[in-house]
Amino acid sequence: MNMMTIFMNYYKYFLRGTRTTIVVALIVVVLGCCLGCIISLLRLSKFKPFSEFAKLYITIIRGTPMLVQLYIVYFQLDFLPYPKMTIWGMALERVMPCVIALSMNSAAYVAEIIRSGIQAVDSGQMEAARSCGMTYGQAMKLIILPQAIKNILPAIGNEFVTMVKETSILMYLGVADLMYNNNLVVTATYSPLYCYYISAIIYLILNIILGKGVSMFEVRMKKSDR
């Protein structure tokens, strides 16, 4: 059985897994950005316990493998009442721990992206805002963050591209992503090499499309700056 025959016979498995991969990656990036924004603000806080906590969080998350984090979250939070239902073929009881773990991981990297974006904004912007009577929080919310977000959006897009690949570890918890479905096809066909070639091509196509989208967005951002 050649590679094309395998794909034609089992394309529904690959497409179903691809859908799960994209959905989970999108959810993770959104949640990771929200949590990362909070961590970055704590990291920049002048209140030392906050900044030290953020530094510790980033150090731990970036210094340990994602797979280890996934298992820790899965076993540590097993007491939570995850809904026992299925959406788009995804069992939420297994997906939600994965989303939590991946979001926490993404947040550590996004936090550093946001922090660098904030620090790239001219310090005179904050001084000008404070001189107009704004509080630190108002200046950060209305002046600094909008400029920083505009600068870091391409990097956030790249984080989405990366997360599409990172979701491959979900199969270890039985989440029906692309690699999980790939293994189902391997079991049915006894042709692991061809199946992995198909999955690699799908990942490559996804990341090429997403990469092109990020590049187009960067070009549009540069034009708007002019």
PDB file of N, CA and C in Angstrom, residues 1-14 185 188-189 198:
ATOM      1  N   MET A   1       0.853  -1.191   0.000  1.00  0.00           N
ATOM      2  CA  MET A   1       0.000   0.000   0.000  1.00  0.00           C
ATOM      3  C   MET A   1       0.893   1.246   0.000  1.00  0.00           C
ATOM      4  N   ASN A   2       0.766   2.094  -1.044  1.00  0.00           N
ATOM      5  CA  ASN A   2       1.614   3.273  -1.119  1.00  0.00           C
ATOM      6  C   ASN A   2       1.011   4.442  -0.333  1.00  0.00           C
ATOM      7  N   MET A   3       1.763   5.535  -0.292  1.00  0.00           N
ATOM      8  CA  MET A   3       1.372   6.674   0.541  1.00  0.00           C
ATOM      9  C   MET A   3       0.072   7.306   0.060  1.00  0.00           C
ATOM     10  N   MET A   4      -0.085   7.460  -1.250  1.00  0.00           N
ATOM     11  CA  MET A   4      -1.294   8.073  -1.796  1.00  0.00           C
ATOM     12  C   MET A   4      -2.529   7.221  -1.489  1.00  0.00           C
ATOM     13  N   THR A   5      -2.373   5.907  -1.605  1.00  0.00           N
ATOM     14  CA  THR A   5      -3.493   5.008  -1.308  1.00  0.00           C
ATOM     15  C   THR A   5      -3.903   5.110   0.157  1.00  0.00           C
ATOM     16  N   ILE A   6      -2.913   5.176   1.028  1.00  0.00           N
ATOM     17  CA  ILE A   6      -3.199   5.319   2.463  1.00  0.00           C
ATOM     18  C   ILE A   6      -3.962   6.602   2.731  1.00  0.00           C
ATOM     19  N   PHE A   7      -3.504   7.692   2.128  1.00  0.00           N
ATOM     20  CA  PHE A   7      -4.183   8.965   2.358  1.00  0.00           C
ATOM     21  C   PHE A   7      -5.602   8.954   1.816  1.00  0.00           C
ATOM     22  N   MET A   8      -5.796   8.408   0.629  1.00  0.00           N
ATOM     23  CA  MET A   8      -7.130   8.370   0.022  1.00  0.00           C
ATOM     24  C   MET A   8      -8.097   7.504   0.839  1.00  0.00           C
ATOM     25  N   ASN A   9      -7.578   6.431   1.419  1.00  0.00           N
ATOM     26  CA  ASN A   9      -8.431   5.531   2.191  1.00  0.00           C
ATOM     27  C   ASN A   9      -8.707   6.021   3.611  1.00  0.00           C
ATOM     28  N   TYR A  10      -7.759   6.796   4.157  1.00  0.00           N
ATOM     29  CA  TYR A  10      -7.877   7.200   5.567  1.00  0.00           C
ATOM     30  C   TYR A  10      -7.804   8.721   5.741  1.00  0.00           C
ATOM     31  N   TYR A  11      -8.123   9.473   4.685  1.00  0.00           N
ATOM     32  CA  TYR A  11      -7.993  10.928   4.765  1.00  0.00           C
ATOM     33  C   TYR A  11      -8.885  11.530   5.841  1.00  0.00           C
ATOM     34  N   LYS A  12     -10.021  10.874   6.148  1.00  0.00           N
ATOM     35  CA  LYS A  12     -10.912  11.407   7.180  1.00  0.00           C
ATOM     36  C   LYS A  12     -10.232  11.434   8.543  1.00  0.00           C
ATOM     37  N   TYR A  13      -9.395  10.451   8.816  1.00  0.00           N
ATOM     38  CA  TYR A  13      -8.662  10.427  10.081  1.00  0.00           C
ATOM     39  C   TYR A  13      -7.688  11.606  10.153  1.00  0.00           C
ATOM     40  N   PHE A  14      -6.962  11.813   9.061  1.00  0.00           N
ATOM     41  CA  PHE A  14      -5.981  12.902   9.046  1.00  0.00           C
ATOM     42  C   PHE A  14      -6.660  14.265   9.124  1.00  0.00           C
ATOM     43  N   VAL A 185      -4.078   5.123  12.021  1.00  0.00           N
ATOM     44  CA  VAL A 185      -3.877   4.690  10.636  1.00  0.00           C
ATOM     45  C   VAL A 185      -2.681   3.740  10.551  1.00  0.00           C
ATOM     46  N   ALA A 188      -3.804   0.398  11.505  1.00  0.00           N
ATOM     47  CA  ALA A 188      -4.684  -0.226  10.503  1.00  0.00           C
ATOM     48  C   ALA A 188      -3.930  -0.656   9.251  1.00  0.00           C
ATOM     49  N   THR A 189      -2.846   0.050   8.910  1.00  0.00           N
ATOM     50  CA  THR A 189      -2.167  -0.210   7.636  1.00  0.00           C
ATOM     51  C   THR A 189      -0.822  -0.914   7.777  1.00  0.00           C
ATOM     52  N   ILE A 198       2.893  11.482   5.636  1.00  0.00           N
ATOM     53  CA  ILE A 198       1.643  12.225   5.419  1.00  0.00           C
ATOM     54  C   ILE A 198       1.441  13.277   6.510  1.00  0.00           C
TER      55      ILE A 198
END
